């Protein structure tokens, strides 16, 4: 049976960790979580898509003292097993070529503990529906995740997937249903690499096909009318902003960044606009006479407009100079280590920024980014002619 939440304290902010999908880049999230754990940041809720769902399960499915250990065990396991693990300076002059070679190697032989190429006989008399078999991932999850704790523990756990037949987006939530390894695998079943995962009478693919971040779900599920502050740590693996591509490889990478970074800024903008609208409605209602303000009609209009103050701490992976469009399936130990370290450093900076902030105002929605991009116009400026109109 689904487990009812046990809040830490009505005074402590509700803390949620929101993890975007991004394949091999997910080691960045593991490093970011380690930085949270080092600062004893308690979490009430973890939600993820794709690789974010796997990291989320490793967190929610282990006691606090073992979470980083289990994350480390997973990422060490899925790093390509090579007889030689070069230092970054050894391959620096050819780093882009090296990373692409590692991605190609993983695509050819599979990634240990994660996926394996289907054998030749699987392609006859007709080809399968996916390139790889993800049975190794199931075994890894069963070994590293305590699903009894994940379902019965105090932390809320949510992962998103897409129903292959209906095309509808859905969330599997331990507050509504019992979670197993198949729910985590469904959230990360990105076609055509990975096959659809059956759950009951339905088949599911990677939630990133519709939305690569569970931020909207978390925002929509926050209790209406609650005054308890909310802190959301949003860890993104793809950056929305970037340079104009100069080569075909650049174009492939930039397209992937835009596609998989989708909705984070859209959702945060929509939530901010909703908070502002609700505040305006309540200020308008306050101008009404007391009797009119207490009427059933006005109270019905004000229902659900008392928003909790929300602080969204945005931590974004920013590409290394050597990275290419293979970065999300390049599972070398060298890149894994660099991603992990970058996530820890960026989360550390984000926590320092958060610590310098005052308490949020009632109903406020604010976004914090320790490494903000320079402001960019949403639309190109209008072109005006320097010549006088004829």
Short mmCIF file of C-alpha atoms in Angstrom, two decimals:
data_model
loop_
_atom_site.label_atom_id
_atom_site.label_comp_id
_atom_site.label_asym_id
_atom_site.label_seq_id
_atom_site.Cartn_x
_atom_site.Cartn_y
_atom_site.Cartn_z
CA UNK A 1 0.00 0.00 0.00
CA UNK A 2 1.18 3.58 -0.65
CA UNK A 3 2.81 5.17 2.35
CA UNK A 4 1.50 8.40 3.87
CA UNK A 5 4.06 11.17 4.17
CA UNK A 6 5.57 11.96 7.55
CA UNK A 7 6.62 15.62 7.43
CA UNK A 8 9.84 16.51 9.26
CA UNK A 9 8.46 19.66 10.81
CA UNK A 10 5.75 22.13 9.96
CA UNK A 11 8.30 24.94 10.41
CA UNK A 12 11.14 23.52 8.29
CA UNK A 13 10.90 24.23 4.54
CA UNK A 14 9.67 21.34 2.45
CA UNK A 15 12.72 20.34 0.39
CA UNK A 16 12.40 18.66 -3.02
CA UNK A 17 15.11 17.42 -5.39
CA UNK A 18 14.13 17.52 -9.08
CA UNK A 19 16.36 15.57 -11.49
CA UNK A 20 16.34 16.00 -15.26
CA UNK A 21 17.17 13.22 -17.72
CA UNK A 22 20.53 13.14 -19.50
CA UNK A 23 22.12 9.69 -19.63
CA UNK A 24 25.83 9.67 -18.83
CA UNK A 25 25.62 13.27 -17.65
CA UNK A 26 23.68 12.00 -14.62
CA UNK A 27 26.93 11.64 -12.66
CA UNK A 28 26.67 15.44 -12.31
CA UNK A 29 23.49 14.94 -10.26
CA UNK A 30 25.20 12.37 -8.05
CA UNK A 31 27.97 14.85 -7.27
CA UNK A 32 25.40 17.55 -6.59
CA UNK A 33 23.55 15.28 -4.18
CA UNK A 34 26.81 14.49 -2.38
CA UNK A 35 27.26 18.24 -1.79
CA UNK A 36 23.73 18.39 -0.36
CA UNK A 37 24.42 15.43 1.90
CA UNK A 38 27.68 16.93 3.17
CA UNK A 39 25.71 19.95 4.34
CA UNK A 40 23.07 17.74 5.99
CA UNK A 41 20.31 19.03 3.74
CA UNK A 42 17.30 16.85 4.51
CA UNK A 43 14.95 16.03 1.63
CA UNK A 44 11.22 15.33 1.72
CA UNK A 45 10.72 14.53 -1.96
CA UNK A 46 12.81 13.39 -4.91
CA UNK A 47 11.45 13.31 -8.46
CA UNK A 48 13.21 12.35 -11.68
CA UNK A 49 13.01 11.57 -15.37
CA UNK A 50 15.18 8.98 -17.17
CA UNK A 51 18.66 8.90 -15.57
CA UNK A 52 17.21 11.29 -13.00
CA UNK A 53 14.74 8.55 -12.06
CA UNK A 54 17.60 6.11 -11.48
CA UNK A 55 19.49 8.59 -9.30
CA UNK A 56 16.24 9.35 -7.47
CA UNK A 57 15.69 5.66 -6.73
CA UNK A 58 19.24 5.31 -5.40
CA UNK A 59 18.54 8.23 -3.04
CA UNK A 60 15.02 7.37 -1.87
CA UNK A 61 15.77 3.65 -1.72
CA UNK A 62 18.63 3.92 0.76
CA UNK A 63 19.05 5.34 4.28
CA UNK A 64 20.79 8.73 4.41
CA UNK A 65 24.13 7.29 5.45
CA UNK A 66 24.33 4.97 2.44
CA UNK A 67 22.98 7.16 -0.37
CA UNK A 68 26.26 8.59 -1.62
CA UNK A 69 27.88 5.15 -1.33
CA UNK A 70 25.13 3.63 -3.50
CA UNK A 71 25.29 6.45 -6.02
CA UNK A 72 29.05 5.97 -6.24
CA UNK A 73 28.64 2.19 -6.64
CA UNK A 74 26.21 2.69 -9.53
CA UNK A 75 28.31 5.23 -11.39
CA UNK A 76 31.50 3.24 -10.92
CA UNK A 77 29.72 0.18 -12.27
CA UNK A 78 28.36 1.85 -15.40
CA UNK A 79 31.70 3.45 -16.25
CA UNK A 80 33.26 1.60 -19.17
CA UNK A 81 35.62 -1.15 -18.08
CA UNK A 82 38.90 -0.36 -19.84
CA UNK A 83 42.34 -1.84 -19.11
CA UNK A 84 43.69 1.72 -18.89
CA UNK A 85 42.05 4.76 -17.29
CA UNK A 86 43.95 7.78 -18.60
CA UNK A 87 44.33 11.06 -16.75
CA UNK A 88 42.72 14.11 -18.32
CA UNK A 89 46.07 15.66 -19.22
CA UNK A 90 47.13 12.54 -21.13
CA UNK A 91 44.31 12.86 -23.67
CA UNK A 92 43.82 16.64 -23.52
CA UNK A 93 45.08 17.32 -27.08
CA UNK A 94 42.63 14.80 -28.53
CA UNK A 95 39.94 14.89 -25.84
CA UNK A 96 37.02 15.36 -28.21
CA UNK A 97 38.15 12.38 -30.29
CA UNK A 98 38.70 10.33 -27.14
CA UNK A 99 35.21 11.04 -25.79
CA UNK A 100 33.62 10.17 -29.13
CA UNK A 101 35.61 6.93 -29.23
CA UNK A 102 34.42 6.03 -25.72
CA UNK A 103 30.82 6.73 -26.72
CA UNK A 104 31.20 4.53 -29.79
CA UNK A 105 32.77 1.78 -27.71
CA UNK A 106 29.87 1.82 -25.25
CA UNK A 107 27.36 1.80 -28.09
CA UNK A 108 29.05 -1.26 -29.58
CA UNK A 109 29.65 -3.42 -26.50
CA UNK A 110 27.11 -1.99 -24.05
CA UNK A 111 27.55 -0.48 -20.59
CA UNK A 112 28.13 -2.86 -17.66
CA UNK A 113 25.26 -2.98 -15.19
CA UNK A 114 23.07 -0.94 -17.52
CA UNK A 115 22.45 -2.31 -21.03
CA UNK A 116 23.81 -4.86 -23.50
CA UNK A 117 23.49 -5.15 -27.30
CA UNK A 118 20.93 -7.68 -28.45
CA UNK A 119 22.54 -10.84 -29.88
CA UNK A 120 22.50 -11.47 -33.64
CA UNK A 121 19.75 -14.09 -33.40
CA UNK A 122 17.42 -11.44 -31.94
CA UNK A 123 17.43 -9.77 -35.36
CA UNK A 124 15.98 -12.74 -37.23
CA UNK A 125 13.47 -13.30 -38.72
CA UNK A 126 12.53 -9.70 -37.93
CA UNK A 127 14.42 -6.97 -36.05
CA UNK A 128 13.54 -6.24 -32.41
CA UNK A 129 11.91 -3.01 -31.22
CA UNK A 130 15.09 -1.74 -29.57
CA UNK A 131 18.85 -1.93 -29.95
CA UNK A 132 19.66 -2.94 -26.38
CA UNK A 133 18.53 -5.23 -23.59
CA UNK A 134 18.19 -3.44 -20.24
CA UNK A 135 17.97 -6.58 -18.07
CA UNK A 136 21.36 -5.64 -16.52
CA UNK A 137 19.80 -2.41 -15.21
CA UNK A 138 17.05 -4.35 -13.47
CA UNK A 139 19.65 -6.50 -11.69
CA UNK A 140 21.60 -3.38 -10.70
CA UNK A 141 18.51 -1.66 -9.28
CA UNK A 142 17.51 -4.74 -7.29
CA UNK A 143 21.00 -4.87 -5.80
CA UNK A 144 21.50 -1.18 -5.01
CA UNK A 145 17.95 0.01 -4.18
CA UNK A 146 15.90 -1.11 -1.18
CA UNK A 147 12.43 -0.93 -2.71
CA UNK A 148 10.80 -1.72 0.63
CA UNK A 149 12.39 1.43 2.07
CA UNK A 150 11.57 3.39 -1.08
CA UNK A 151 7.88 2.51 -0.70
CA UNK A 152 7.55 2.65 3.08
CA UNK A 153 10.10 5.35 3.94
CA UNK A 154 9.35 9.01 4.69
CA UNK A 155 10.64 10.38 1.36
CA UNK A 156 8.19 10.93 -1.46
CA UNK A 157 9.35 9.47 -4.79
CA UNK A 158 7.98 10.31 -8.25
CA UNK A 159 9.15 9.41 -11.76
CA UNK A 160 7.62 10.26 -15.15
CA UNK A 161 7.05 8.03 -18.19
CA UNK A 162 5.02 8.04 -21.42
CA UNK A 163 2.32 5.50 -22.26
CA UNK A 164 3.41 4.14 -25.67
CA UNK A 165 -0.11 3.40 -26.87
CA UNK A 166 -1.97 6.51 -25.72
CA UNK A 167 0.94 8.94 -25.82
CA UNK A 168 -0.12 10.25 -22.41
CA UNK A 169 2.42 11.40 -19.83
CA UNK A 170 2.08 9.79 -16.42
CA UNK A 171 3.85 9.77 -13.06
CA UNK A 172 4.51 6.81 -10.84
CA UNK A 173 4.38 8.02 -7.23
CA UNK A 174 5.01 6.05 -4.06
CA UNK A 175 2.21 8.02 -2.39
CA UNK A 176 -0.27 6.42 -4.81
CA UNK A 177 1.17 3.02 -5.80
CA UNK A 178 3.87 0.54 -4.99
CA UNK A 179 7.07 1.23 -6.93
CA UNK A 180 9.28 -1.51 -8.36
CA UNK A 181 12.34 -1.55 -10.63
CA UNK A 182 10.07 -1.60 -13.69
CA UNK A 183 8.74 1.89 -12.88
CA UNK A 184 12.28 3.29 -12.74
CA UNK A 185 13.24 1.48 -15.94
CA UNK A 186 10.14 2.75 -17.72
CA UNK A 187 11.11 6.34 -16.98
CA UNK A 188 14.48 5.73 -18.65
CA UNK A 189 13.39 3.60 -21.63
CA UNK A 190 14.43 6.00 -24.40
CA UNK A 191 13.65 4.54 -27.84
CA UNK A 192 14.93 3.17 -30.10
CA UNK A 193 17.88 2.32 -27.86
CA UNK A 194 15.75 0.85 -25.07
CA UNK A 195 12.50 -1.05 -25.44
CA UNK A 196 9.17 -0.15 -23.87
CA UNK A 197 8.70 -1.48 -20.33
CA UNK A 198 5.42 -3.31 -19.56
CA UNK A 199 3.60 -2.32 -16.37
CA UNK A 200 0.19 -3.91 -15.97
CA UNK A 201 -1.59 -3.70 -19.31
CA UNK A 202 0.43 -0.74 -20.57
CA UNK A 203 3.87 -0.18 -22.07
CA UNK A 204 5.99 2.84 -21.20
CA UNK A 205 8.85 4.82 -22.71
CA UNK A 206 11.16 7.51 -21.33
CA UNK A 207 9.32 10.49 -19.85
CA UNK A 208 11.78 12.82 -21.58
CA UNK A 209 9.84 12.29 -24.82
CA UNK A 210 7.22 14.66 -23.42
CA UNK A 211 9.00 16.58 -20.65
CA UNK A 212 12.56 16.04 -19.48
CA UNK A 213 11.94 17.60 -16.09
CA UNK A 214 9.41 16.68 -13.36
CA UNK A 215 9.32 20.27 -12.12
CA UNK A 216 5.74 20.88 -13.30
CA UNK A 217 4.50 17.79 -11.47
CA UNK A 218 6.15 18.83 -8.22
CA UNK A 219 4.74 22.35 -8.48
CA UNK A 220 1.23 21.08 -9.23
CA UNK A 221 1.32 18.62 -6.33
CA UNK A 222 2.24 21.17 -3.66
CA UNK A 223 -0.63 21.51 -1.17
CA UNK A 224 -2.81 24.56 -1.83
CA UNK A 225 -3.16 27.03 1.00
CA UNK A 226 -0.05 25.84 2.82
CA UNK A 227 2.16 28.46 4.42
CA UNK A 228 5.14 26.11 4.79
CA UNK A 229 8.02 27.37 2.61
CA UNK A 230 9.22 25.13 -0.22
CA UNK A 231 12.79 24.81 -1.49
CA UNK A 232 13.22 22.98 -4.81
CA UNK A 233 16.70 21.95 -5.96
CA UNK A 234 16.40 21.61 -9.74
CA UNK A 235 19.45 19.86 -11.26
CA UNK A 236 19.49 20.12 -15.05
CA UNK A 237 21.86 18.27 -17.35
CA UNK A 238 21.22 20.24 -20.54
CA UNK A 239 21.67 23.98 -20.84
CA UNK A 240 19.08 25.89 -22.85
CA UNK A 241 21.43 28.63 -23.98
CA UNK A 242 24.39 28.07 -26.25
CA UNK A 243 26.36 29.16 -29.28
CA UNK A 244 25.30 29.18 -32.92
CA UNK A 245 26.58 25.87 -34.40
CA UNK A 246 29.49 26.01 -36.83
CA UNK A 247 29.60 22.33 -37.85
CA UNK A 248 27.22 19.39 -38.25
CA UNK A 249 28.46 17.98 -34.93
CA UNK A 250 27.80 21.34 -33.26
CA UNK A 251 24.28 21.38 -34.71
CA UNK A 252 23.55 17.87 -33.41
CA UNK A 253 24.70 18.84 -29.92
CA UNK A 254 22.84 22.15 -29.89
CA UNK A 255 19.61 20.47 -31.06
CA UNK A 256 19.91 17.94 -28.25
CA UNK A 257 20.52 20.67 -25.66
CA UNK A 258 17.43 22.61 -26.74
CA UNK A 259 15.23 19.52 -26.96
CA UNK A 260 16.13 18.07 -23.58
CA UNK A 261 16.41 21.36 -21.67
CA UNK A 262 12.82 22.10 -22.69
CA UNK A 263 10.21 23.15 -20.17
CA UNK A 264 12.41 24.04 -17.20
CA UNK A 265 12.31 27.77 -17.94
CA UNK A 266 8.74 27.50 -19.26
CA UNK A 267 7.54 25.85 -16.05
CA UNK A 268 9.35 28.29 -13.77
CA UNK A 269 7.95 31.24 -15.74
CA UNK A 270 4.43 29.80 -15.53
CA UNK A 271 4.69 29.17 -11.79
CA UNK A 272 5.98 32.70 -11.21
CA UNK A 273 3.10 34.12 -13.28
CA UNK A 274 0.59 32.00 -11.34
CA UNK A 275 1.96 33.20 -8.00
CA UNK A 276 1.77 36.82 -9.18
CA UNK A 277 -1.79 36.38 -10.45
CA UNK A 278 -2.89 34.83 -7.17
CA UNK A 279 -1.30 37.69 -5.21
CA UNK A 280 -3.13 40.25 -7.37
CA UNK A 281 -6.44 38.46 -6.83
CA UNK A 282 -5.97 38.48 -3.08
CA UNK A 283 -5.00 42.17 -3.08
CA UNK A 284 -8.07 42.94 -5.17
CA UNK A 285 -10.30 40.98 -2.80
CA UNK A 286 -8.85 42.90 0.15
CA UNK A 287 -10.30 46.11 -1.34
CA UNK A 288 -13.84 44.74 -1.16
CA UNK A 289 -16.14 45.49 1.78
CA UNK A 290 -15.80 42.90 4.53
CA UNK A 291 -19.24 41.38 3.97
CA UNK A 292 -18.70 41.11 0.23
CA UNK A 293 -15.24 39.62 0.71
CA UNK A 294 -16.73 36.91 2.96
CA UNK A 295 -19.38 35.94 0.40
CA UNK A 296 -19.38 32.44 -1.05
CA UNK A 297 -18.76 33.76 -4.57
CA UNK A 298 -15.61 35.66 -3.64
CA UNK A 299 -14.30 32.87 -1.43
CA UNK A 300 -14.79 30.43 -4.30
CA UNK A 301 -12.70 32.70 -6.54
CA UNK A 302 -9.98 32.90 -3.90
CA UNK A 303 -9.85 29.15 -3.31
CA UNK A 304 -6.35 27.84 -4.04
CA UNK A 305 -4.79 31.30 -4.36
CA UNK A 306 -2.84 31.16 -1.09
CA UNK A 307 0.51 29.90 -2.39
CA UNK A 308 3.38 28.67 -0.33
CA UNK A 309 6.59 30.67 -0.76
CA UNK A 310 8.82 28.77 -3.19
CA UNK A 311 12.58 29.06 -3.70
CA UNK A 312 13.80 27.29 -6.84
CA UNK A 313 17.55 26.65 -6.65
CA UNK A 314 18.65 26.02 -10.24
CA UNK A 315 21.86 24.03 -10.73
CA UNK A 316 22.79 23.50 -14.40
CA UNK A 317 25.48 21.37 -16.00
CA UNK A 318 27.47 23.58 -18.34
CA UNK A 319 29.33 21.78 -21.11
CA UNK A 320 33.06 21.25 -21.13
CA UNK A 321 34.95 22.46 -24.19
CA UNK A 322 35.67 18.89 -25.25
CA UNK A 323 32.06 17.69 -25.11
CA UNK A 324 30.16 16.80 -28.28
CA UNK A 325 26.71 15.50 -29.12
CA UNK A 326 27.78 12.09 -27.69
CA UNK A 327 28.04 13.48 -24.15
CA UNK A 328 24.84 11.81 -22.92
CA UNK A 329 25.99 8.31 -23.89
CA UNK A 330 29.72 8.67 -23.23
CA UNK A 331 30.24 6.56 -20.12
CA UNK A 332 34.02 6.75 -19.67
CA UNK A 333 35.32 6.81 -16.10
CA UNK A 334 37.19 10.03 -16.85
CA UNK A 335 34.06 11.91 -17.89
CA UNK A 336 32.04 10.40 -15.05
CA UNK A 337 34.55 11.69 -12.52
CA UNK A 338 34.58 15.16 -14.09
CA UNK A 339 30.77 15.33 -14.11
CA UNK A 340 30.60 14.24 -10.48
CA UNK A 341 33.13 16.86 -9.39
CA UNK A 342 31.40 19.61 -11.40
CA UNK A 343 28.03 18.76 -9.84
CA UNK A 344 29.50 18.95 -6.35
CA UNK A 345 31.18 22.29 -7.01
CA UNK A 346 28.07 23.84 -8.59
CA UNK A 347 25.76 22.65 -5.82
CA UNK A 348 28.23 23.98 -3.24
CA UNK A 349 28.07 27.41 -4.87
CA UNK A 350 24.27 27.20 -5.03
CA UNK A 351 24.03 26.37 -1.33
CA UNK A 352 26.26 29.32 -0.47
CA UNK A 353 23.96 31.58 -2.50
CA UNK A 354 20.89 30.12 -0.80
CA UNK A 355 22.47 30.68 2.62
CA UNK A 356 22.85 34.41 1.88
CA UNK A 357 19.15 34.86 1.16
CA UNK A 358 16.59 36.04 3.65
CA UNK A 359 13.34 34.21 4.27
CA UNK A 360 10.97 34.37 1.27
CA UNK A 361 7.94 36.60 1.49
CA UNK A 362 4.51 34.94 1.78
CA UNK A 363 3.47 33.69 -1.66
CA UNK A 364 6.81 34.65 -3.27
CA UNK A 365 8.35 32.58 -6.07
CA UNK A 366 12.06 33.18 -6.58
CA UNK A 367 14.74 31.52 -8.68
CA UNK A 368 18.38 31.35 -7.56
CA UNK A 369 21.24 30.50 -9.91
CA UNK A 370 24.82 30.77 -8.68
CA UNK A 371 26.08 30.96 -12.28
CA UNK A 372 23.40 32.94 -14.15
CA UNK A 373 23.63 33.44 -17.87
CA UNK A 374 23.66 36.95 -19.27
CA UNK A 375 20.11 38.14 -19.97
CA UNK A 376 18.97 37.45 -23.52
CA UNK A 377 15.92 38.84 -25.29
CA UNK A 378 13.12 36.35 -25.82
CA UNK A 379 12.43 37.87 -29.26
CA UNK A 380 14.83 39.56 -31.66
CA UNK A 381 14.62 43.35 -31.55
CA UNK A 382 12.69 45.01 -34.30
CA UNK A 383 14.80 46.22 -37.22
CA UNK A 384 14.38 49.89 -37.90
CA UNK A 385 15.49 51.60 -41.06
CA UNK A 386 17.93 54.44 -40.80
CA UNK A 387 16.37 56.04 -43.86
CA UNK A 388 13.41 58.34 -43.67
CA UNK A 389 10.19 56.75 -44.94
CA UNK A 390 9.29 57.85 -48.43
#
